[in-house]
């Protein structure tokens, strides 16, 4: 990522894109009180610098798939190349190096009926320098589903209500089933969620009208969602960590609800395995991370153990994750 500094308009643009990743620049400009030319220029600057990207991704359940959180411990010389190999796969996301570069954390996707052995044998790099692998099924996202609060605090509530996803003629509760014909569309949006309709029409062989209508159907059917990738450091947040919480089953709902109110939590999910919840935490610095763990996490009833691993490097973000 090139050197970039965000001003208030940049932050508002990032927030607006989190609300609707495909909102026209003219619509965003009206909400922010500026020109569409200014918004387009700001977006191109951030996009070309590698500071911001919109990705369109399908929900795993809508495709009959399951997301798994995979932890791999490696020898120090193996972590970077193994992480790079994982990042090149289209079915992985959020590939990060942890713990001084001796551990890799990532999300990978498999068919709902694939067992853990198939997941590990077919998807993960094979090398003796990987010393341990564990896979944990993601049961439910419990926090951060609408984006990290640090990048969604620039708009007023009335502004948030304006750049909303476009409507479709299909009723909201109509069940939408993705088909093989959607594969090219989903793959293109996973690379760049703001790919124009002409390019999407060329990739799918459909008309632009069909592309536009199908995107609206997939969104309304809760099959497709859009996310914004942007570096937390641009918001003055330089301390990231992976957090695994062991919670008593009776306290799982209460702890999940509490995490959803914490501005430090970028994402959290209930998972299988020894830890009940895995979370991604973003703080201003290590001192704030300490305070968050000691005060906010430490105050949660029903929590028996908390494991923390600092993020050394994010190798891959949200896109692409399409099986």
XYZ file of C-alpha atoms in Angstrom:
323
model
C 0.000 0.000 0.000
C 1.342 3.389 -1.002
C 1.496 6.203 1.554
C -2.071 7.465 2.050
C -3.676 9.762 4.596
C -7.432 9.749 5.105
C -9.339 12.963 5.671
C -12.961 13.238 6.803
C -14.366 12.900 3.273
C -12.324 9.726 2.698
C -13.689 8.241 5.909
C -17.227 9.160 4.929
C -16.703 7.539 1.532
C -15.441 4.328 3.151
C -18.453 4.287 5.475
C -20.880 4.884 2.600
C -19.345 2.025 0.630
C -19.738 -0.260 3.643
C -23.446 0.588 3.644
C -23.735 -0.081 -0.096
C -20.632 -1.196 -1.947
C -22.204 -0.593 -5.369
C -23.883 2.730 -4.665
C -23.376 5.122 -7.612
C -20.855 7.886 -6.980
C -23.589 10.417 -7.739
C -25.753 9.012 -4.928
C -22.864 9.019 -2.455
C -21.979 12.569 -3.505
C -25.544 13.745 -2.802
C -25.403 12.247 0.689
C -22.004 13.775 1.431
C -22.761 17.154 -0.099
C -20.087 17.139 -2.778
C -19.761 16.342 -6.480
C -19.750 12.875 -8.004
C -16.505 13.809 -9.754
C -14.871 14.459 -6.373
C -16.129 11.133 -4.981
C -14.944 9.239 -8.062
C -11.519 10.858 -7.812
C -11.238 10.050 -4.108
C -12.224 6.425 -4.733
C -9.753 5.985 -7.593
C -6.956 7.433 -5.467
C -7.625 5.065 -2.580
C -8.191 2.086 -4.870
C -5.026 2.607 -6.938
C -2.963 3.049 -3.752
C -4.198 -0.308 -2.453
C -5.778 1.407 0.546
C -9.411 0.500 -0.163
C -11.260 -2.196 -2.057
C -14.900 -3.234 -2.276
C -15.553 -6.960 -2.612
C -18.809 -8.799 -3.278
C -19.036 -12.182 -1.569
C -21.664 -14.912 -1.223
C -22.785 -16.115 2.182
C -21.512 -19.643 2.730
C -24.876 -21.093 3.758
C -26.559 -19.735 0.630
C -24.235 -21.876 -1.486
C -24.505 -24.943 0.728
C -21.001 -24.345 2.052
C -19.348 -24.048 5.446
C -16.574 -21.682 6.530
C -13.729 -23.059 8.622
C -11.201 -21.152 10.678
C -7.830 -22.820 10.271
C -4.837 -22.312 12.581
C -1.445 -23.516 11.423
C 1.778 -23.449 13.405
C 4.941 -23.383 11.308
C 8.672 -23.128 11.588
C 9.705 -19.470 11.231
C 11.073 -19.955 7.711
C 7.850 -21.572 6.456
C 5.128 -19.190 7.637
C 5.486 -16.527 4.927
C 5.586 -18.887 1.896
C 2.765 -21.059 3.271
C 0.633 -17.969 3.931
C 1.342 -16.728 0.409
C 0.285 -20.095 -1.034
C -2.951 -19.978 0.940
C -3.634 -16.410 -0.156
C -3.417 -17.384 -3.828
C -6.378 -19.717 -3.440
C -9.806 -18.377 -4.413
C -11.466 -20.212 -1.502
C -9.519 -18.536 1.313
C -9.851 -15.194 3.044
C -8.364 -13.294 5.981
C -4.966 -14.962 5.773
C -2.845 -13.477 8.560
C 0.545 -14.108 10.124
C 0.426 -14.213 13.913
C 2.655 -14.629 16.935
C 5.879 -13.207 15.554
C 5.462 -15.052 12.266
C 5.190 -18.605 13.603
C 1.447 -19.043 13.171
C -1.049 -18.603 10.321
C -4.751 -17.973 10.711
C -7.196 -18.061 7.792
C -10.757 -18.762 6.717
C -11.367 -21.454 4.123
C -14.591 -22.718 2.621
C -15.759 -26.231 1.852
C -18.961 -28.000 0.898
C -21.314 -28.468 3.830
C -20.986 -32.255 3.654
C -17.181 -32.323 3.386
C -15.566 -33.641 6.532
C -12.524 -32.165 8.259
C -10.155 -34.692 6.725
C -11.131 -33.657 3.206
C -10.704 -30.002 4.154
C -7.211 -30.446 5.531
C -5.920 -32.897 2.926
C -7.191 -31.125 -0.165
C -6.896 -27.450 0.683
C -3.867 -26.903 2.874
C -0.210 -26.857 1.779
C 1.706 -30.030 2.624
C 5.118 -29.488 4.163
C 6.889 -30.912 7.224
C 7.594 -27.337 8.275
C 3.899 -27.025 9.225
C 4.055 -28.430 12.736
C 0.376 -28.275 13.782
C -3.001 -27.685 12.142
C -6.417 -27.249 13.733
C -9.718 -26.508 11.962
C -12.759 -24.991 13.633
C -16.173 -24.781 11.991
C -17.667 -21.290 11.998
C -21.119 -21.728 13.519
C -22.378 -18.149 13.477
C -21.022 -14.640 13.095
C -21.831 -12.746 16.293
C -20.150 -9.340 15.841
C -18.806 -7.142 13.075
C -21.262 -8.334 10.432
C -21.859 -4.749 9.280
C -18.192 -3.797 9.228
C -15.601 -2.785 11.773
C -17.016 0.116 13.873
C -13.777 2.045 13.380
C -14.586 2.563 9.707
C -18.346 2.929 10.131
C -18.453 5.974 12.375
C -18.073 8.789 9.832
C -21.719 9.208 8.756
C -24.704 10.493 10.697
C -27.648 8.091 11.073
C -29.686 9.996 8.488
C -26.791 9.729 6.032
C -26.506 5.992 6.647
C -30.151 5.570 5.680
C -29.579 7.239 2.290
C -27.010 5.083 0.398
C -28.927 1.818 0.682
C -28.825 -1.139 -1.711
C -31.070 -0.723 -4.730
C -34.467 -2.372 -4.676
C -35.614 -5.199 -6.871
C -39.077 -6.098 -8.082
C -38.847 -9.466 -6.296
C -40.565 -9.577 -2.899
C -38.107 -9.388 0.028
C -38.922 -12.868 1.307
C -38.579 -14.631 -2.047
C -36.079 -17.471 -1.850
C -33.206 -17.009 -4.295
C -31.182 -20.070 -5.226
C -27.760 -19.441 -6.793
C -26.998 -21.554 -9.833
C -23.924 -22.486 -11.859
C -24.790 -19.598 -14.165
C -23.927 -17.202 -11.300
C -20.357 -18.474 -10.966
C -18.735 -15.957 -13.324
C -20.704 -13.102 -11.765
C -19.729 -14.055 -8.204
C -16.088 -14.611 -9.162
C -15.849 -11.161 -10.780
C -17.471 -9.436 -7.784
C -15.150 -11.278 -5.385
C -12.206 -9.648 -7.163
C -13.775 -6.182 -7.343
C -17.244 -5.506 -6.002
C -17.539 -2.314 -8.033
C -16.857 -3.932 -11.395
C -19.078 -2.112 -13.892
C -22.110 -3.727 -15.469
C -20.549 -3.740 -18.975
C -17.570 -5.738 -17.683
C -19.856 -8.062 -15.740
C -21.974 -8.574 -18.842
C -18.859 -9.526 -20.792
C -17.766 -11.955 -18.048
C -21.157 -13.662 -17.799
C -22.465 -13.451 -21.364
C -25.604 -11.774 -20.030
C -27.065 -8.392 -20.900
C -26.362 -5.462 -18.582
C -30.024 -5.450 -17.585
C -29.816 -9.120 -16.592
C -26.613 -8.479 -14.624
C -28.188 -5.588 -12.757
C -31.356 -7.552 -11.988
C -29.459 -10.650 -10.858
C -27.245 -8.681 -8.454
C -30.357 -7.142 -6.916
C -31.974 -10.573 -6.572
C -28.898 -12.083 -4.942
C -28.670 -9.207 -2.484
C -32.328 -9.246 -1.556
C -32.199 -13.028 -1.173
C -29.332 -12.719 1.335
C -27.009 -14.603 -1.003
C -24.609 -11.762 -1.861
C -23.142 -9.072 0.378
C -20.496 -6.382 -0.074
C -17.615 -5.585 2.232
C -14.909 -2.926 2.296
C -11.247 -3.769 2.774
C -9.291 -0.860 4.249
C -6.207 -0.770 6.437
C -6.945 0.000 10.113
C -3.625 1.864 10.314
C -5.204 4.566 8.143
C -7.571 5.214 11.067
C -4.712 5.380 13.560
C -5.212 1.779 14.730
C -1.899 -0.079 14.730
C -2.479 -2.979 17.153
C -4.389 -5.951 15.764
C -4.808 -9.299 17.464
C -6.620 -12.580 17.094
C -8.542 -13.527 20.201
C -9.929 -16.925 21.223
C -12.366 -17.012 24.125
C -13.414 -20.093 26.075
C -16.953 -19.438 27.308
C -19.388 -21.539 29.306
C -22.276 -22.636 27.036
C -24.850 -20.893 29.232
C -22.973 -17.590 28.816
C -22.390 -17.840 25.071
C -25.310 -15.623 24.052
C -24.514 -12.946 26.631
C -20.826 -12.817 25.710
C -21.668 -12.674 21.997
C -24.072 -9.795 22.574
C -21.459 -7.939 24.615
C -18.787 -8.346 21.918
C -21.187 -6.896 19.354
C -21.151 -3.619 21.316
C -17.342 -3.366 21.589
C -15.849 -0.912 19.066
C -12.544 -2.796 19.185
C -14.096 -5.953 17.698
C -13.810 -6.045 13.916
C -15.356 -9.496 13.693
C -16.313 -12.329 16.013
C -17.829 -15.746 15.428
C -18.898 -18.739 17.467
C -16.744 -21.713 16.490
C -16.278 -25.362 17.312
C -13.322 -26.560 19.356
C -11.844 -25.737 22.768
C -12.494 -22.013 22.321
C -16.127 -20.986 21.891
C -15.564 -17.651 20.127
C -12.862 -16.364 17.798
C -12.524 -12.619 17.316
C -10.438 -10.089 15.436
C -9.605 -7.096 17.623
C -8.285 -3.716 16.450
C -6.899 -1.157 18.920
C -5.022 2.116 18.733
C -1.850 0.641 20.232
C -0.653 -2.183 22.472
C -1.485 -0.209 25.593
C -5.118 0.057 24.513
C -5.101 -3.649 23.631
C -3.979 -4.425 27.184
C -6.750 -2.261 28.635
C -9.328 -3.900 26.390
C -8.317 -7.422 27.414
C -7.982 -6.569 31.108
C -11.107 -4.442 31.487
C -13.643 -5.253 28.763
C -12.849 -8.909 28.125
C -11.976 -9.513 31.769
C -15.380 -8.230 32.872
C -17.365 -10.787 30.850
C -19.186 -13.320 33.016
C -18.826 -16.930 31.985
C -15.402 -16.453 30.400
C -12.826 -18.950 31.640
C -9.906 -18.403 29.251
C -8.684 -15.862 26.710
C -5.876 -16.515 24.245
C -4.348 -13.631 22.296
C -2.035 -13.596 19.279
C -0.821 -10.314 17.734
C -1.275 -9.936 13.983
C 2.130 -9.471 12.357
C 0.901 -9.133 8.789
C -2.360 -9.446 6.887
C -1.542 -11.386 3.723
C -5.107 -11.426 2.383
C -8.370 -9.770 3.328
C -12.028 -10.518 2.620
C -11.983 -11.431 -1.085
C -11.956 -13.852 -2.815
C -13.905 -16.581 -1.076
C -15.999 -18.482 -3.594
C -15.915 -22.253 -3.953
